Short mmCIF file of C-alpha atoms in Angstrom, two decimals:
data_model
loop_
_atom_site.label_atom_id
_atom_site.label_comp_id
_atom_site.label_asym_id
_atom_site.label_seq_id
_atom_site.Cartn_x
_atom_site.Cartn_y
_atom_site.Cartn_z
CA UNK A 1 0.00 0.00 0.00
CA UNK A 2 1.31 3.06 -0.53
CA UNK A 3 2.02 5.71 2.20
CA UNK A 4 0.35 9.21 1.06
CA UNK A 5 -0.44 9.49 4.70
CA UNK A 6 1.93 7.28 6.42
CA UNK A 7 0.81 8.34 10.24
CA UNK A 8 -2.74 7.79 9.84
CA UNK A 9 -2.34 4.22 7.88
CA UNK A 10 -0.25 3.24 11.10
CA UNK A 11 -2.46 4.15 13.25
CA UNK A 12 -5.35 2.38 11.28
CA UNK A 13 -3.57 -0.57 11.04
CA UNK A 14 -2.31 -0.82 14.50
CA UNK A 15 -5.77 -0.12 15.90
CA UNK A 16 -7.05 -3.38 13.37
CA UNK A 17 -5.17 -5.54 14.70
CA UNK A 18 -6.06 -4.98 18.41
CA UNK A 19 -9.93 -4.84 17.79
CA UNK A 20 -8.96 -8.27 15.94
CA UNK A 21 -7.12 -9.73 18.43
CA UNK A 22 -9.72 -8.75 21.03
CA UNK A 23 -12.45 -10.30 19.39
CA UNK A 24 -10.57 -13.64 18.89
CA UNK A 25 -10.24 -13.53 22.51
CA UNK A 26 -13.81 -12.64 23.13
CA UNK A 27 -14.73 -15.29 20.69
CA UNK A 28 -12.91 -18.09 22.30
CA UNK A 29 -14.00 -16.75 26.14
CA UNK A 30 -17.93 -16.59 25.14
CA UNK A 31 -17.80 -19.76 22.90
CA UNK A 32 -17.77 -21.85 26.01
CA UNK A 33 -15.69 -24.13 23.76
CA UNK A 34 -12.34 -25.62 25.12
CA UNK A 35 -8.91 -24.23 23.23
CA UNK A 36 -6.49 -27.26 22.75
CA UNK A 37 -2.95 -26.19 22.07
CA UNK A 38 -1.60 -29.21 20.82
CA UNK A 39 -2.99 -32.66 20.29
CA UNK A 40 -1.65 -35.95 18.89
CA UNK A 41 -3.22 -38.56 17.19
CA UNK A 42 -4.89 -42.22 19.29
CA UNK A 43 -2.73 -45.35 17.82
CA UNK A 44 -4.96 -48.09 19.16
CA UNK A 45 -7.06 -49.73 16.14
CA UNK A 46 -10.39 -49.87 17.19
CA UNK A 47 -12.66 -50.37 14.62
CA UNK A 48 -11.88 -52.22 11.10
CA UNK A 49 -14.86 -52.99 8.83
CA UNK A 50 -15.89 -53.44 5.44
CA UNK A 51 -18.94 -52.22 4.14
CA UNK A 52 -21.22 -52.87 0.47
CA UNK A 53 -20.92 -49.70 -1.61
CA UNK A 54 -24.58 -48.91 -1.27
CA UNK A 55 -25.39 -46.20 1.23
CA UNK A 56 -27.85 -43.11 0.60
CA UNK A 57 -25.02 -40.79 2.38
CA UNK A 58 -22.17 -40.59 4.78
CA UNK A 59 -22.30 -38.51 8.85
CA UNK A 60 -19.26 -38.46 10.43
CA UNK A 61 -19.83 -36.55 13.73
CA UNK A 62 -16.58 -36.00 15.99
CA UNK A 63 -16.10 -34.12 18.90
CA UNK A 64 -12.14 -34.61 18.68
CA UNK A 65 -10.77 -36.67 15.45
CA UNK A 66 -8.68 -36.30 12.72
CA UNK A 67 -10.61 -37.22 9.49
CA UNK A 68 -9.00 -38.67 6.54
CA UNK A 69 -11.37 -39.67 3.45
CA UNK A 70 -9.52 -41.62 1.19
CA UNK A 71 -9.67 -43.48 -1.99
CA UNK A 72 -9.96 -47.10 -2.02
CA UNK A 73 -11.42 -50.11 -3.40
CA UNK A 74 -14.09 -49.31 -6.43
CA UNK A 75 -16.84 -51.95 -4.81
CA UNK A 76 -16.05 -51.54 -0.99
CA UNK A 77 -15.89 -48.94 1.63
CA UNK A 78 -12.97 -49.26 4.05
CA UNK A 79 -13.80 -47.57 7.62
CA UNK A 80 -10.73 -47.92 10.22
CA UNK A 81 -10.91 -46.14 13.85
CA UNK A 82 -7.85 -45.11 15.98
CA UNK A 83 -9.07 -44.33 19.41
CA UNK A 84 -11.28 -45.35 22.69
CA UNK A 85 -14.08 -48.06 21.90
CA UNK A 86 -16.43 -46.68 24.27
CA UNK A 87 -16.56 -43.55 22.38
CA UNK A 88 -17.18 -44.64 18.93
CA UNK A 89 -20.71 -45.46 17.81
CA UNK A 90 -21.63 -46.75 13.93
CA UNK A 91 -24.57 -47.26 12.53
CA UNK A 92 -25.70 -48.50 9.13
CA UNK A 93 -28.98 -49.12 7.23
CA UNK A 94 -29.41 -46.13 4.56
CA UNK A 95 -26.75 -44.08 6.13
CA UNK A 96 -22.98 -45.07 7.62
CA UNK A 97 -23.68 -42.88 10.23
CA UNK A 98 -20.49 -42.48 12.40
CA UNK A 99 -19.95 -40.67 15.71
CA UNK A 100 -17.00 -40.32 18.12
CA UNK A 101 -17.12 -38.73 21.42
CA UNK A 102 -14.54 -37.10 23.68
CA UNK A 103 -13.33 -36.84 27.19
CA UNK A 104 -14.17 -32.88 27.92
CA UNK A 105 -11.26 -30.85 27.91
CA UNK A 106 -12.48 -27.42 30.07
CA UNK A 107 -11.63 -24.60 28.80
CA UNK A 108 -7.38 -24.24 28.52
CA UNK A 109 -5.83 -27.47 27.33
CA UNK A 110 -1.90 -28.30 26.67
CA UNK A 111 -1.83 -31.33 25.14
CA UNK A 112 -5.22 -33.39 24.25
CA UNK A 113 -5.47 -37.05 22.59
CA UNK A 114 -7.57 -37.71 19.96
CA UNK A 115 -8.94 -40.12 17.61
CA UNK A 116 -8.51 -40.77 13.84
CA UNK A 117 -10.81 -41.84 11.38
CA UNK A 118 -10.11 -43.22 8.25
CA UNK A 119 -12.51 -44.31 5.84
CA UNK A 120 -11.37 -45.55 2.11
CA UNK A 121 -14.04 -44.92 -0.63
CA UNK A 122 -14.58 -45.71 -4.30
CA UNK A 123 -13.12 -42.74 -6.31
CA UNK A 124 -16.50 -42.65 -8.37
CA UNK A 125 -18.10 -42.64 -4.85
CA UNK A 126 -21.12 -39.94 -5.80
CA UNK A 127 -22.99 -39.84 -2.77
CA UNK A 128 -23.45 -37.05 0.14
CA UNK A 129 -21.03 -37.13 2.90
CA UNK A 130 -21.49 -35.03 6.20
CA UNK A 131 -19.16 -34.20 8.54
CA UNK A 132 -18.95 -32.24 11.78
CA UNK A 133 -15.32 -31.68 13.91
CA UNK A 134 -14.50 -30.09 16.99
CA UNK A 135 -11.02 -30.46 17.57
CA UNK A 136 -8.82 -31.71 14.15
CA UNK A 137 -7.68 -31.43 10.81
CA UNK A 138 -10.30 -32.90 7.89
CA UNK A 139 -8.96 -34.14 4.65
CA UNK A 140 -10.70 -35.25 1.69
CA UNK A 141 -8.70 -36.65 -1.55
CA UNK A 142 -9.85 -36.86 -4.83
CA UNK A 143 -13.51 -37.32 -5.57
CA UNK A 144 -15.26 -35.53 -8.19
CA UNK A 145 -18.15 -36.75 -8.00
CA UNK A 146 -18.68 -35.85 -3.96
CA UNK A 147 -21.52 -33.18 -2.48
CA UNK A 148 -19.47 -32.41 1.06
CA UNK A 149 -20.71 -30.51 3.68
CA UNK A 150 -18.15 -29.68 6.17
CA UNK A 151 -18.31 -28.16 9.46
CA UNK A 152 -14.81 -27.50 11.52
CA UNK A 153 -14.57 -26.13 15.17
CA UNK A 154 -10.97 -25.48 15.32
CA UNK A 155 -8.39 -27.73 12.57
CA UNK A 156 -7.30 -27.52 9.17
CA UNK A 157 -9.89 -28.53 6.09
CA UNK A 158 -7.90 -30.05 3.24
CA UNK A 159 -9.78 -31.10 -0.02
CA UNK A 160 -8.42 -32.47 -3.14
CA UNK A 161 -11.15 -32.28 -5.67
CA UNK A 162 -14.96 -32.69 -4.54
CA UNK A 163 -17.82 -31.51 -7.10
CA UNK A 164 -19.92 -29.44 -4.77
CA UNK A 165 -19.61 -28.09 -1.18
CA UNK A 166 -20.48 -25.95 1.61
CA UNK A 167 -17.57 -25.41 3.27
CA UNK A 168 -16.92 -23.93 6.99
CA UNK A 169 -14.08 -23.63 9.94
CA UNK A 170 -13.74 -21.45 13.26
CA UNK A 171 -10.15 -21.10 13.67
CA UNK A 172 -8.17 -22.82 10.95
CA UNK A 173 -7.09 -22.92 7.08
CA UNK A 174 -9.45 -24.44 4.30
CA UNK A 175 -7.23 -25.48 0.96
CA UNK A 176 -9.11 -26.86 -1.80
CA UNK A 177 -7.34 -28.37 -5.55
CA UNK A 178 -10.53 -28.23 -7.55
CA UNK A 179 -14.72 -27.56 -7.20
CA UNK A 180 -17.47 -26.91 -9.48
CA UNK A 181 -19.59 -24.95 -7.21
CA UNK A 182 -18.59 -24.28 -3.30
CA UNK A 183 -19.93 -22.11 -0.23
CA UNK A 184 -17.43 -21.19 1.72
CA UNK A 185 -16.56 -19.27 5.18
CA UNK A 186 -13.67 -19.04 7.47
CA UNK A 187 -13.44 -16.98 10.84
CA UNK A 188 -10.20 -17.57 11.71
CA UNK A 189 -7.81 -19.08 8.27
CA UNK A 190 -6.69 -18.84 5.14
CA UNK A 191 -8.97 -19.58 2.12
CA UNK A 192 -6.58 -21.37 -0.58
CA UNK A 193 -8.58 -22.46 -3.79
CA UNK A 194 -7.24 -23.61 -7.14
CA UNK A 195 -10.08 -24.03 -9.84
CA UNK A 196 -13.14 -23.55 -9.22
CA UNK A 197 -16.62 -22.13 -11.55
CA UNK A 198 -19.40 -20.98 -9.04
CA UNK A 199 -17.51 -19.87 -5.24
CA UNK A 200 -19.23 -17.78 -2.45
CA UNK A 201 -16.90 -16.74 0.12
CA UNK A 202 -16.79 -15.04 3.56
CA UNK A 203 -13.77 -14.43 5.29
CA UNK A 204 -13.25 -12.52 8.45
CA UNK A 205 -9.86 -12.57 9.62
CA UNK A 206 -7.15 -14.24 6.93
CA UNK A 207 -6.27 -13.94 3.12
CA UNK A 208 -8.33 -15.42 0.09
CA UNK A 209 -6.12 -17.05 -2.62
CA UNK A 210 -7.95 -18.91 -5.62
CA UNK A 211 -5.80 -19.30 -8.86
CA UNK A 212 -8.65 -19.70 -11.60
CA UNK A 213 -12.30 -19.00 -11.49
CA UNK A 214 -14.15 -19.93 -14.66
CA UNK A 215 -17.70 -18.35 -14.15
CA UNK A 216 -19.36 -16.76 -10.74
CA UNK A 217 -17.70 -15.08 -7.70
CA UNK A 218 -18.98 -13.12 -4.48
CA UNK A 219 -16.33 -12.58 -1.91
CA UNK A 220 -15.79 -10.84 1.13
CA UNK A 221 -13.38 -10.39 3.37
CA UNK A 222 -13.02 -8.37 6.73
CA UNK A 223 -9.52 -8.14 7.07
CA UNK A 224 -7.33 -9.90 4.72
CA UNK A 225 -5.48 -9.67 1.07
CA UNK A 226 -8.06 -10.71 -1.57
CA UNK A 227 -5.67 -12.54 -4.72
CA UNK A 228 -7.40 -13.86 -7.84
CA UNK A 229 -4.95 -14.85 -10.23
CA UNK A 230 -7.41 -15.74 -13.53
CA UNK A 231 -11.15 -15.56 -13.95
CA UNK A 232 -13.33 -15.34 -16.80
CA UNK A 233 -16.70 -14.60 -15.55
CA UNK A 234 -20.15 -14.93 -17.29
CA UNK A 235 -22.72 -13.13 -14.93
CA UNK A 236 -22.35 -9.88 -12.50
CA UNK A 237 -20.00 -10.76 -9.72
CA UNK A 238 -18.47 -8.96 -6.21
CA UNK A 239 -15.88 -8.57 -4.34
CA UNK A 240 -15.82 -6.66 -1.37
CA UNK A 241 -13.07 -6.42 1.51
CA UNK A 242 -12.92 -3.91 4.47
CA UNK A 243 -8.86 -4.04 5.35
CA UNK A 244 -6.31 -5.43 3.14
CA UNK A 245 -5.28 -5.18 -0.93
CA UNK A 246 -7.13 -6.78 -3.87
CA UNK A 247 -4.88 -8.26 -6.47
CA UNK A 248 -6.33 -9.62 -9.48
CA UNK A 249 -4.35 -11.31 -12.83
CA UNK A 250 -5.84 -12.16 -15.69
CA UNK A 251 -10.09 -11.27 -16.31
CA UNK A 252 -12.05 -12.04 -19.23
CA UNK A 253 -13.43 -8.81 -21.22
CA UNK A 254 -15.94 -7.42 -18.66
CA UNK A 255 -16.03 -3.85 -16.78
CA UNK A 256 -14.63 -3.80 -13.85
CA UNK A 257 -16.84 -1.60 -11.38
CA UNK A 258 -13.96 -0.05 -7.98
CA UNK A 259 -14.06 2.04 -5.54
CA UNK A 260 -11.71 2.25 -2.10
CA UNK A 261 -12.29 4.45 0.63
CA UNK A 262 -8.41 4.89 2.13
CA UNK A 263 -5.88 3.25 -1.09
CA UNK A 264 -4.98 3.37 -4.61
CA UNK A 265 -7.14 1.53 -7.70
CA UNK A 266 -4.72 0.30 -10.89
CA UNK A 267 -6.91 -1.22 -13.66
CA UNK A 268 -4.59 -1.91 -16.98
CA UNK A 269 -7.90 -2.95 -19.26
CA UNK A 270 -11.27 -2.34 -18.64
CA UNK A 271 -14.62 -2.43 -20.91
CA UNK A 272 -17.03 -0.34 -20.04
CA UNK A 273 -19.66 -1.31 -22.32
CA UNK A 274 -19.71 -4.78 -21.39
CA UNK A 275 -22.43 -6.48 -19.69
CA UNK A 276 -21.11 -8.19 -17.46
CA UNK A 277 -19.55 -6.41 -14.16
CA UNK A 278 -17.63 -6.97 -11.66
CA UNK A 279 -18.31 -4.65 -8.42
CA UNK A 280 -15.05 -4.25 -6.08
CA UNK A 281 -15.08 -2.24 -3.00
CA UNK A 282 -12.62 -1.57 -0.48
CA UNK A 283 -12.01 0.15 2.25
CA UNK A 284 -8.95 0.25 3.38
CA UNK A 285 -6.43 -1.06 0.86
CA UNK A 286 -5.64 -1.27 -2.61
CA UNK A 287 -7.06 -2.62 -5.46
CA UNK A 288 -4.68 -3.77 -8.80
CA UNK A 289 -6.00 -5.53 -11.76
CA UNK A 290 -3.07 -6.36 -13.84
CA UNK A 291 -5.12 -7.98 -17.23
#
């Protein structure tokens, strides 16, 4: 950003990043959620079943796990849990409906233990699958065919490819490869996409970083860098951020609608007769469109 009026951008920024790091605290004190500041993974097999490929839809539902969904066999699913047998419960008739509780940690923990859950899919698996985690990272690998909807308390989200998805984490990063059409937010992380055509996404404290966006975008951020490195968009589209820069590549021939409040606006190319618009505001921060 550049400093036309150095003093007052200091003091703008310095005063952002208290009111942020007060409401993190605030967030965490009036969550009445525990914080765990480290945790390592149970190594006691549990669980290890095979399953028909022919459920309606997947639930995973942890209070402390980390979740790995992996590709397997193409006629079987392959569901192994690390962890304490008196918290695991699995059902099955229309749904593989897996939960694992926790012993409570209250409020401040070091060091908690938790369990892991791995289940092995088809690749063409094309089904629903659920899942809701307190405490741990969630990773998905490759499965384009996949509607996910995934709901993180505090731990990574890390997604290959899935073909639809609504997306969301408390305090921690979400990285996805590829999606046709996602919903995402993030209070607390980084948003990291690489392709995707259709994303909504709210972020309130961390950068947004997608590489190539082939039709429909609507992001926000509250404090944060906004970078877009390609998009070709075919219907109106916005982008909106309160503190941090907006850095776009490459764009498709469309006009390119900016205003900032405190910051400079660099647009190389833009086509004002063209239907379709792309609406940026900012307002503190710049704004740079380098097509």
């Amino acid at each position: 950003m550049k400093n036309r009026k150095p003093i007052i951008t200091l003091i703008i920024i310095l005063g952002i990043i208290f009111v942020v790091g007060c409401i993190f605290f605030i967030k965490i004190i009036s969550s009445n959620k525990p914080f765990i500041f480290n945790y390592k993974e149970e190594k006691k097999l549990v669980l290890d079943k095979e399953y028909d490929n022919n459920f309606d839809s997947i639930n995973i539902n942890s209070k402390a796990s980390s979740i790995n969904v992996l590709e397997g066999r193409e006629d079987k699913i392959l569901l192994k849990i690390y962890g304490n047998k008196d918290y695991v419960n699995v059902n099955t008739s229309n749904i593989l409906d897996i939960k694992i509780e926790q012993e409570d940690c209250h409020f401040f923990c070091l060091e908690k233990t938790i369990s892991r859950i791995d289940i092995y899919l088809p690749s063409s698996f094309s089904k629903e699958i659920n899942i809701t985690n307190n405490y741990g990272d969630t990773k998905l690998e490759n499965f384009d065919n996949i509607v996910s909807n995934i709901y993180n308390d505090c731990g990574d989200i890390i997604i290959g490819s899935i073909r639809d998805g609504k997306i969301e984490n408390d305090y921690g990063d979400i990285k996805i490869g590829k999606v046709d059409s996602v919903d995402v937010k993030n209070d607390c992380g980084d948003i990291d996409i690489g392709e995707v055509n259709s994303i909504k996404a709210h972020n309130s404290y961390g950068d947004i970083s997608i590489k190539k966006i082939n039709n429909y975008l609507n992001i926000e951020d509250d404090c944060g860098d906004i970078e877009l490195n390609n998009i070709n968009l075919t219907k109106k589209s916005t982008i909106k951020n309160d503190y941090g820069d907006i850095d776009i590549g490459m764009t498709n021939d469309i006009y390119i609608d900016a205003s900032v409040d405190l910051g400079d606006i660099s647009i190389n190319n833009n086509n004002h007769k063209s239907d379709i618009v792309l609406k940026i505001e900012n307002d503190c921060g710049d704004i740079i469109v380098a097509n």
